[in-house]
Coordinates of C-alpha atoms in Angstrom, one line a residue:
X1 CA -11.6 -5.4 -5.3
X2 CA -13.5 -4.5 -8.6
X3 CA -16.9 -4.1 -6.4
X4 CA -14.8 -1.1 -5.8
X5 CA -12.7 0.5 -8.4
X6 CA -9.4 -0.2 -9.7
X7 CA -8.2 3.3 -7.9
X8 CA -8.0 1.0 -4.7
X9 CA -5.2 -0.7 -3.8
X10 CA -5.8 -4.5 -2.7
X11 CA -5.8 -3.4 1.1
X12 CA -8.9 -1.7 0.9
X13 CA -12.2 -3.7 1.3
X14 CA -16.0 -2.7 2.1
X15 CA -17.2 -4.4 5.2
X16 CA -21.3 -5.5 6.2
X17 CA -22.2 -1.5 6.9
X18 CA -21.2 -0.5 3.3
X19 CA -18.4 0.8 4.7
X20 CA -14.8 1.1 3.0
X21 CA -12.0 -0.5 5.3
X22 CA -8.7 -0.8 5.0
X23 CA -6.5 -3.4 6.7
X24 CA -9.8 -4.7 7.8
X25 CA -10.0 -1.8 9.6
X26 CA -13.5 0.0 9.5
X27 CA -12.6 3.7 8.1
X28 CA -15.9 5.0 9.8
X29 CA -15.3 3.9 13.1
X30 CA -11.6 5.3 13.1
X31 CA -13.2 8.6 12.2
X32 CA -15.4 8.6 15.2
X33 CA -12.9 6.9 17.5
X34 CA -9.7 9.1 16.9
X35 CA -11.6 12.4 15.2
X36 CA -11.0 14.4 12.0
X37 CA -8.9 15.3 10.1
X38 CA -6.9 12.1 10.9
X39 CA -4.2 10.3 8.8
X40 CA -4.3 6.7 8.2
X41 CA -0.7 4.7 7.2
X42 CA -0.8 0.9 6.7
X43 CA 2.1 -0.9 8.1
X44 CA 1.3 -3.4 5.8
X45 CA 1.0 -1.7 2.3
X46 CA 4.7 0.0 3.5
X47 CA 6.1 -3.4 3.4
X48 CA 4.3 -4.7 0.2
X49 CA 5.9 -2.0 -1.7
X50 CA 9.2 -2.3 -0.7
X51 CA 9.0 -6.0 -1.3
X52 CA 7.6 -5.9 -4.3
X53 CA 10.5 -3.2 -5.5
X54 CA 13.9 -5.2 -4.3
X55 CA 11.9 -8.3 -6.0
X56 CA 11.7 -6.4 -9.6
X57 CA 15.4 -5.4 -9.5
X58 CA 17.3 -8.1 -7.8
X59 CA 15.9 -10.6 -10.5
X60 CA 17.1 -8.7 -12.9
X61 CA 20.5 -7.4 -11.5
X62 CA 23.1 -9.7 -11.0
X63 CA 25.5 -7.1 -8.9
X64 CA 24.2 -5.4 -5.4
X65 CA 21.0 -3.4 -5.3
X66 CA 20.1 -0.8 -2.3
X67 CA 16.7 1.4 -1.9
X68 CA 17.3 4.3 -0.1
X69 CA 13.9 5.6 1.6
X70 CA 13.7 9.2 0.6
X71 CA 12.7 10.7 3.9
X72 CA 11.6 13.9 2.7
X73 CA 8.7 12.2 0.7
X74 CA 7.5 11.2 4.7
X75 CA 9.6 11.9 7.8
X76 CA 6.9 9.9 10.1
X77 CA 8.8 8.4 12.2
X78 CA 7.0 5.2 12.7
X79 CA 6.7 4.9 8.6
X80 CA 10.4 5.2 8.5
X81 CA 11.2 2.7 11.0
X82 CA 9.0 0.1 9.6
X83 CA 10.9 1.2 6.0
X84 CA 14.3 0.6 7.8
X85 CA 13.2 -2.8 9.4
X86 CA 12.9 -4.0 6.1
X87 CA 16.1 -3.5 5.2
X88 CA 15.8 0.1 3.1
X89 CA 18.7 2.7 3.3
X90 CA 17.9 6.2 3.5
X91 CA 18.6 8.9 1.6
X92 CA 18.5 12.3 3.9
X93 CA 18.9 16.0 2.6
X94 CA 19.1 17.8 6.0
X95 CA 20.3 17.7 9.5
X96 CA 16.5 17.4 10.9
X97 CA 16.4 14.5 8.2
X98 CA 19.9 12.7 8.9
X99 CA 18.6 12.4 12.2
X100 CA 15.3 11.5 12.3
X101 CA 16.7 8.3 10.2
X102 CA 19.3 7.2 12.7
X103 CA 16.4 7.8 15.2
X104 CA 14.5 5.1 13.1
X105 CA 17.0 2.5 13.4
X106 CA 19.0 3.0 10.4
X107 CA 22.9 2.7 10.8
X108 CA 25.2 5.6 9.7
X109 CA 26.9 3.8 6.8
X110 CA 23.5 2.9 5.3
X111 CA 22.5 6.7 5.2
X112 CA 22.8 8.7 1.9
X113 CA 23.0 12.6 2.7
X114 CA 22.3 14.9 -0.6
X115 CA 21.5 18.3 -1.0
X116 CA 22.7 21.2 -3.3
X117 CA 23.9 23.7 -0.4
X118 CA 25.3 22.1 2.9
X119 CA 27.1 24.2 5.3
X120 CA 30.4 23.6 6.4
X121 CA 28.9 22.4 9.6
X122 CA 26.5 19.8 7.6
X123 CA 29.3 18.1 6.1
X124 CA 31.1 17.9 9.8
X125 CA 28.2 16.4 11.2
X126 CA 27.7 14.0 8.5
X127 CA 31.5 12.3 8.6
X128 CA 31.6 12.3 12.5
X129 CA 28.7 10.4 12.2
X130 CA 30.0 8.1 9.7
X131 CA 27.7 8.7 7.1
X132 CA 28.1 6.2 4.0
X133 CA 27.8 8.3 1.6
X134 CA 27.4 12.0 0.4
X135 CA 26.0 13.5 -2.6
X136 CA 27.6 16.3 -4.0
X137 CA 26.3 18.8 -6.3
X138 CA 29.2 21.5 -7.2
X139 CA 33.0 22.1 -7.2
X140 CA 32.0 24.6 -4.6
X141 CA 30.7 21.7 -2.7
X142 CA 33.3 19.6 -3.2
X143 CA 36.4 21.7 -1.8
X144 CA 33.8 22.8 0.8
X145 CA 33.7 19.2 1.9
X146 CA 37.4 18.2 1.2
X147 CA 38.1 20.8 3.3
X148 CA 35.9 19.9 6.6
X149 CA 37.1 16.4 5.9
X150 CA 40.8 17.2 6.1
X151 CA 40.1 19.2 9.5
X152 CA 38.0 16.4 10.3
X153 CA 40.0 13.7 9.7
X154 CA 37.7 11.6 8.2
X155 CA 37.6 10.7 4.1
X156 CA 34.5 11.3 2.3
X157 CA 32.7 8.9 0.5
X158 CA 31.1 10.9 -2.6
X159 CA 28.8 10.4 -5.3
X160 CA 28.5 13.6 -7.6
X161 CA 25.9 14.4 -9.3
X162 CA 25.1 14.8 -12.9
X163 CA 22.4 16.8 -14.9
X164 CA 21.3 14.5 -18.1
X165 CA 19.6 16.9 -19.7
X166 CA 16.5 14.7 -20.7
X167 CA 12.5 15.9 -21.1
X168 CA 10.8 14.7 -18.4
X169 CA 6.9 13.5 -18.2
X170 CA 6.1 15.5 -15.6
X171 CA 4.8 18.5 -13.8
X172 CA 8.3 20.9 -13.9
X173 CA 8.3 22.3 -10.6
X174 CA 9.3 18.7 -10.0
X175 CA 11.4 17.8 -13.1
X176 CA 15.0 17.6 -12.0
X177 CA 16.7 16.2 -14.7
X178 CA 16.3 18.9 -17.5
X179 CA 18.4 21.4 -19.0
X180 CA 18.8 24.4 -16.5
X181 CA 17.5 23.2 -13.4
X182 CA 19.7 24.0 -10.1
X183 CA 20.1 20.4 -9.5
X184 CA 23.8 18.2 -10.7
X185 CA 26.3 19.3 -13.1
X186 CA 25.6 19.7 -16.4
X187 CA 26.9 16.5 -18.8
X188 CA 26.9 18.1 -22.3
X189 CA 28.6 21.3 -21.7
X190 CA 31.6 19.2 -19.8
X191 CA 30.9 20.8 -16.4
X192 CA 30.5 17.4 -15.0
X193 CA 33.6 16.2 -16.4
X194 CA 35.4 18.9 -15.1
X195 CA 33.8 18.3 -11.4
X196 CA 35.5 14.3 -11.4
X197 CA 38.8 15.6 -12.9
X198 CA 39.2 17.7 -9.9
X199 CA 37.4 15.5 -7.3
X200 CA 40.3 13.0 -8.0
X201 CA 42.6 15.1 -7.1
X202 CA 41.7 15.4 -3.7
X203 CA 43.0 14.7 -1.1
X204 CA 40.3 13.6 1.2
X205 CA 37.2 13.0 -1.2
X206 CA 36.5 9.0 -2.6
X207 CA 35.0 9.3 -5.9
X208 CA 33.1 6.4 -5.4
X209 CA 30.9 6.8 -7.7
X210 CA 27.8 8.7 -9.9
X211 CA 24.4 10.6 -9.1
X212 CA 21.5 11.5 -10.6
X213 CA 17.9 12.6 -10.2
X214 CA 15.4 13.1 -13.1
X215 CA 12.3 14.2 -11.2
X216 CA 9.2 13.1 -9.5
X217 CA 5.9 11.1 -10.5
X218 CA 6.4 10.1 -13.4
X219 CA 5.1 7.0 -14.8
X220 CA 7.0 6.3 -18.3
X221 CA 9.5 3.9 -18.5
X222 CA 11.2 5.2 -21.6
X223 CA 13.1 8.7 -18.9
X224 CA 14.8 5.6 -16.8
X225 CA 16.0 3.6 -19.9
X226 CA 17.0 7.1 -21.4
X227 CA 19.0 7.8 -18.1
X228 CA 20.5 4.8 -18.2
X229 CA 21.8 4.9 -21.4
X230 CA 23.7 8.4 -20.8
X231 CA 25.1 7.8 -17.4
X232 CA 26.5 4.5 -18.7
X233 CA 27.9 7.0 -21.7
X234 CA 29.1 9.2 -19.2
X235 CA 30.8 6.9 -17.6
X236 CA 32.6 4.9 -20.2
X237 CA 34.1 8.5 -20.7
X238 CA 35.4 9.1 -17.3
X239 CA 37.1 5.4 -17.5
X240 CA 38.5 6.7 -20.7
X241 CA 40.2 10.0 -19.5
X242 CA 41.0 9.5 -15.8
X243 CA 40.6 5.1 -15.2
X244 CA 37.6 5.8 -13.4
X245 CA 35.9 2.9 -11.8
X246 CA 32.4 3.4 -10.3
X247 CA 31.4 1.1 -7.0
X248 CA 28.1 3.1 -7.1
X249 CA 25.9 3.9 -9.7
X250 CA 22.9 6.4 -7.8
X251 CA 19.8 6.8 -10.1
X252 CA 17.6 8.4 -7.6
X253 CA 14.0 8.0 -7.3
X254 CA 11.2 9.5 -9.5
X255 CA 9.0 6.5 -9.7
X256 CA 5.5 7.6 -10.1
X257 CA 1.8 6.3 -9.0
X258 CA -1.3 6.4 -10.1
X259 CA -3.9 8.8 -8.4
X260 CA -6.3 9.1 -11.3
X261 CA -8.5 6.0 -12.4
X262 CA -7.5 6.1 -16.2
X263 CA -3.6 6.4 -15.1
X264 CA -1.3 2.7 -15.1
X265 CA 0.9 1.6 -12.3
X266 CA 4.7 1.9 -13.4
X267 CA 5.6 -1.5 -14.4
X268 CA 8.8 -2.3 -12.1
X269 CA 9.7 -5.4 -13.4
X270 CA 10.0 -4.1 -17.2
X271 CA 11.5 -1.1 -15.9
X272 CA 14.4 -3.3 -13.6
X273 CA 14.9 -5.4 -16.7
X274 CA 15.4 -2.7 -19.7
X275 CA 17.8 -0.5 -17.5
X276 CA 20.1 -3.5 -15.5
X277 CA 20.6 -4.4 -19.2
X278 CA 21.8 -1.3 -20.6
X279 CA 24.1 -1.1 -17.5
X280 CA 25.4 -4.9 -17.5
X281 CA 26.0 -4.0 -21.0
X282 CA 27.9 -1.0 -21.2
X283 CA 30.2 -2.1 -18.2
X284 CA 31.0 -5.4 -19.9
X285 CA 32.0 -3.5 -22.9
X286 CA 34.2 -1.3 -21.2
X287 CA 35.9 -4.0 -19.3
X288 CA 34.4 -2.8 -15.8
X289 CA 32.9 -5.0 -13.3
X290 CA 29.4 -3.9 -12.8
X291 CA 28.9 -1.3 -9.9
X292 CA 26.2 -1.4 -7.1
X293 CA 22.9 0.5 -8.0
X294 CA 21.4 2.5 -5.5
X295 CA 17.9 4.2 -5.4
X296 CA 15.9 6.6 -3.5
X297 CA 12.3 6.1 -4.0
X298 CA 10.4 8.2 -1.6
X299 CA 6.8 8.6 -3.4
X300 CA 6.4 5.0 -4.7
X301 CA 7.1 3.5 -1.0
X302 CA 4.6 5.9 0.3
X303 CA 2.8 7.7 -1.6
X304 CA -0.3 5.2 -1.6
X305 CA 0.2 3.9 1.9
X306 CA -1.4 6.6 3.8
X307 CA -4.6 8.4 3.3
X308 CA -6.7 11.2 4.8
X309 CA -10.0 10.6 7.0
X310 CA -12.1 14.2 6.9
X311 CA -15.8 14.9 8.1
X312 CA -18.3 16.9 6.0
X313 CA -19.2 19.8 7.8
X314 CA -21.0 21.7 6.0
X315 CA -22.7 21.9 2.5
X316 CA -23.6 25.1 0.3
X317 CA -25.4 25.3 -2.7
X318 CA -24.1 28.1 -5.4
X319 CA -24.6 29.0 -9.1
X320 CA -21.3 27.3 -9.9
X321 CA -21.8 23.9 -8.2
X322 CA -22.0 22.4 -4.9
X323 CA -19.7 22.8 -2.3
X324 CA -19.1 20.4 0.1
X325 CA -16.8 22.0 3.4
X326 CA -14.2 19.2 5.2
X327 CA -12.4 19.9 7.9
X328 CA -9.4 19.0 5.8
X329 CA -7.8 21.5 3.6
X330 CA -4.7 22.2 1.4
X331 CA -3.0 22.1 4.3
X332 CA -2.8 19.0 4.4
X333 CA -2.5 18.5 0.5
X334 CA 0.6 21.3 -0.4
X335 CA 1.0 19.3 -3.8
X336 CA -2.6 20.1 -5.2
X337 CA -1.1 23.8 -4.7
X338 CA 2.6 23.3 -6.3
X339 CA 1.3 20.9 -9.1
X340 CA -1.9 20.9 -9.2
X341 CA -2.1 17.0 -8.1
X342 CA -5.0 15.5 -8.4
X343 CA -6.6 13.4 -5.1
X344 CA -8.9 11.2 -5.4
X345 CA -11.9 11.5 -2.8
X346 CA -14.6 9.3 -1.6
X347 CA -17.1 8.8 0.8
X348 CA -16.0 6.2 3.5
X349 CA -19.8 5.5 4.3
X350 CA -21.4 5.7 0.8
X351 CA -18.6 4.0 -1.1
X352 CA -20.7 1.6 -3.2
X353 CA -23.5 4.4 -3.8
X354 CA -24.3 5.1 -7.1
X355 CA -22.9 8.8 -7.9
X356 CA -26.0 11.0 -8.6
X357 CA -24.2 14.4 -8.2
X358 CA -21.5 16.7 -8.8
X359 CA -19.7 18.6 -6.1
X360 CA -16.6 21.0 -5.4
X361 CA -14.8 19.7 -2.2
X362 CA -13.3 22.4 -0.5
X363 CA -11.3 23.2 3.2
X364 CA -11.8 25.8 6.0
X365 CA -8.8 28.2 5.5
X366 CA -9.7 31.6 4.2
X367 CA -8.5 32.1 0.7
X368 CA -10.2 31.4 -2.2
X369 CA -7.8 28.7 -3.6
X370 CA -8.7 26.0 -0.5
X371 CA -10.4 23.7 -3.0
X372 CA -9.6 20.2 -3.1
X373 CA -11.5 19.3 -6.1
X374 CA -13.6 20.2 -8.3
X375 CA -16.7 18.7 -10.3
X376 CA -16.2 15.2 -8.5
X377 CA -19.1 12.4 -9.1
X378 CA -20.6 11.4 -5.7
X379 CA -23.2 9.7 -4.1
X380 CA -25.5 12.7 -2.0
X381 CA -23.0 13.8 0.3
X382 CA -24.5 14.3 3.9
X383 CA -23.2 16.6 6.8
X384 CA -21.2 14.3 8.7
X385 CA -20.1 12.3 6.0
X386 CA -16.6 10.7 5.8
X387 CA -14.8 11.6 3.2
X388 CA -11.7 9.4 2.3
X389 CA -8.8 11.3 0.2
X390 CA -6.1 8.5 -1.3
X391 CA -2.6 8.7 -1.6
X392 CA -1.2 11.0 0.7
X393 CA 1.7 9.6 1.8
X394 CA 4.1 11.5 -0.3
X395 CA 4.7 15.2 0.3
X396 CA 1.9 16.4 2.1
X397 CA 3.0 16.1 5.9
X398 CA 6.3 16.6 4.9
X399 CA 5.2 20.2 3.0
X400 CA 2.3 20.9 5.4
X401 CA 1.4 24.5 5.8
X402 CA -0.4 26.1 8.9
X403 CA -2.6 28.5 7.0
X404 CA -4.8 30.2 9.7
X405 CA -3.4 28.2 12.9
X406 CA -5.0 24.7 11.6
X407 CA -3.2 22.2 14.0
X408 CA -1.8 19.5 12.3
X409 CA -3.5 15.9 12.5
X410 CA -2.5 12.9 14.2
X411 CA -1.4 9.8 12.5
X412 CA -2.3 6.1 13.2
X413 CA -0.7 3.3 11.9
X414 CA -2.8 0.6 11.1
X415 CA -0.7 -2.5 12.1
X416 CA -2.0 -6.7 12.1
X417 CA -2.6 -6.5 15.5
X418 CA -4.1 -2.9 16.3
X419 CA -4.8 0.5 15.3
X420 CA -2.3 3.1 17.1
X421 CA -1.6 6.6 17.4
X422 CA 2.1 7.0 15.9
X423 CA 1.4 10.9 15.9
X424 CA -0.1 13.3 18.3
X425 CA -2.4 16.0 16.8
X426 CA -0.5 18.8 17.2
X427 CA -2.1 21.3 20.6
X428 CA -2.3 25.3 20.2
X429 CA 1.0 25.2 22.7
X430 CA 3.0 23.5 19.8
X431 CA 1.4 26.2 17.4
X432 CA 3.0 29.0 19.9
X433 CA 5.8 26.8 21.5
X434 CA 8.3 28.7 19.7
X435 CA 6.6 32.5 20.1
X436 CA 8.7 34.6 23.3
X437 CA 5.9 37.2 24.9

């Protein structure tokens, strides 16, 4: 793999023609076979990473450890199924969500359901179901949901969620665990305390345990241990004042990748060790037996998993740099908009070119701000070029935008055995399904 860059992951290859593959699947070919713009998933790179996360933490933890798939990060159904096959939970923040999972296989009692403002209807839905276990992220929440459970008559399993007020290394549209945010109950100020003291009152919520959510992306281990270290405080307190004994200790997900060349990989194993100690720790000294940790990674299943196939179409030379037009757009990257993430690009049939100029690589739609990069290094770009854009498998289907009635692209899963269509490009009847005229 260093013919080709670090950037790719070891499932990518170059074949005889020069051209990049992944799988062993010729990139090129699916381009011409399926069209453009086309996502790519590999089935295979799914289950590496899932693997390769329950191996970091269940060396290092000696109670139970469960990964919840995030499905927001990716609602593919296909993706999710092969997630849930391997034995991942999922963690769900909406109807559409909660049921695209059970739709996937998984079972009702291995489904997480968060959110910050469920309906009374939500919560109803969730316990007839059976629904392991729900997040909640208020008071207002919680007599909301002790409520519908008494009508119900169904006790709730809960986790509520706390705010720990760290500084997060990342982008703050996506930072969820800082001061201020509308996310948990606040720790210092004692609003979270207050939230348990009264959620054990109740007569049909289960405290079972504590939530939290930092943010996303982010690649230092030092927010995790940090976490770690004030949850564990937070909860030697709650044992303290009300005998509170956690089954379930929810961390979230926030576990970052790299999508620039210079950035590292988050090292999982250091990570598993530094906070299962910290936790083993602080439940041994408080005489607890240690609870079950639960997580919801989303971007770092994902996120490098699937890319994005797009064809040159045209190419215009300006004062301020070349342009080169796909036929992919922000669209289909939403993130580059919200956060200004960065995606790498390369050409699928020039990938071991020398670069010998710089180009702007920008989409169809008509605004100004449909630029996918910007003064990227390239080999001469062609019309009818394929271009390759990395690490799209976190948040850019699920955020898609139809900005000038752009369908949106199929997907094929690339599995050991063939390449198939696990999404339809969407038809102009889909577009205007929903219009009455």
């Amino acid at each position: 793999m260093n013919k080709i860059g670090k950037i790719f992951h070891e499932g990518f290859g170059v074949n005889d023609l020069g051209h990049l593959t992944l799988d062993g699947y010729d990139l090129v070919e699916l381009a011409k076979k399926y069209g453009t713009p086309l996502y790519v998933v590999s089935e295979e790179r799914l289950k590496e990473n899932y693997r390769r996360m329950v191996k970091a933490f269940s060396e290092s933890y000696p109670g139970k450890v469960v990964f919840a798939y995030a499905v927001k990060a990716n609602y593919t159904l296909a993706l999710v199924k092969v997630l849930v096959s391997e034995g991942a939970w999922a963690e769900t923040f909406s109807g559409p969500e909660l049921h695209i999972a059970l739709l996937a296989g998984a079972k009702p009692e291995n489904i997480v359901l968060t959110g910050c403002n469920r309906l009374e209807e939500d919560f109803r839905e969730a316990l007839q179901l059976g629904v392991g276990l729900i997040v909640v992220d208020s008071v207002s929440e919680l007599q909301k949901l002790n409520k519908v459970a008494g009508e119900t008559g169904v006790k709730a399993n809960v986790l509520i969620r706390v705010n720990p007020a760290l500084k997060i290394p990342t982008h703050p549209r996506i930072a969820t665990g800082v001061r201020g945010t509308k996310f948990g109950l606040d720790i210092q100020s004692g609003l979270a305390l207050k939230a348990f003291e009264e959620a054990l009152k109740m007569d049909w919520v289960r405290v079972v345990g504590v939530h939290t959510h930092i943010g996303s992306q982010i690649l230092r281990i030092e927010p995790f241990v940090e976490t770690a270290k004030r949850i564990t405080s937070f909860v030697s307190s709650l044992n303290e004042r009300f005998g509170f004994k956690p089954e379930w200790l929810d961390f979230g997900g926030g576990f970052g990748i790299p999508y620039k060349r210079e950035e590292k990989s988050l090292n999982l194993i250091l990570l598993a060790k530094r906070m299962t100690n910290i936790i083993v720790k602080a439940f041994k000294k408080s005489g607890l037996n240690v609870p079950s940790l639960l997580f919801e990674p989303g971007r770092s299943l994902v996120g490098d998993a699937e890319i994005l196939l797009a064809r040159v179409g045209n190419i215009k030379d300006s004062p301020f740099g070349k342009y080169v037009f796909l036929d992919a757009s922000t669209n289909h990257l939403i993130p580059a908009l919200i956060t200004n993430q960065y995606y790498e690009i390369v050409l699928a049939n020039k990938v071991n070119k020398k670069p010998v100029e710089k180009v702007n690589f920008a989409g169809p739609l008509c605004f100004t701000g449909d630029v996918l990069a910007m003064g990227r290094k390239t080999p001469k770009v062609e019309v009818g070029d394929v271009a390759v854009i990395l690490n799209v498998g976190a948040y850019c289907k699920s955020a898609y935008a139809t900005h000038n009635a752009y369908p949106k692209p199929a997907t094929v899963m690339l599995t050991k055995s063939e390449a198939k269509i696990v999404q339809l490009k969407e038809t102009l009847e889909n577009i205007i399904g929903r219009d009455v005229w």
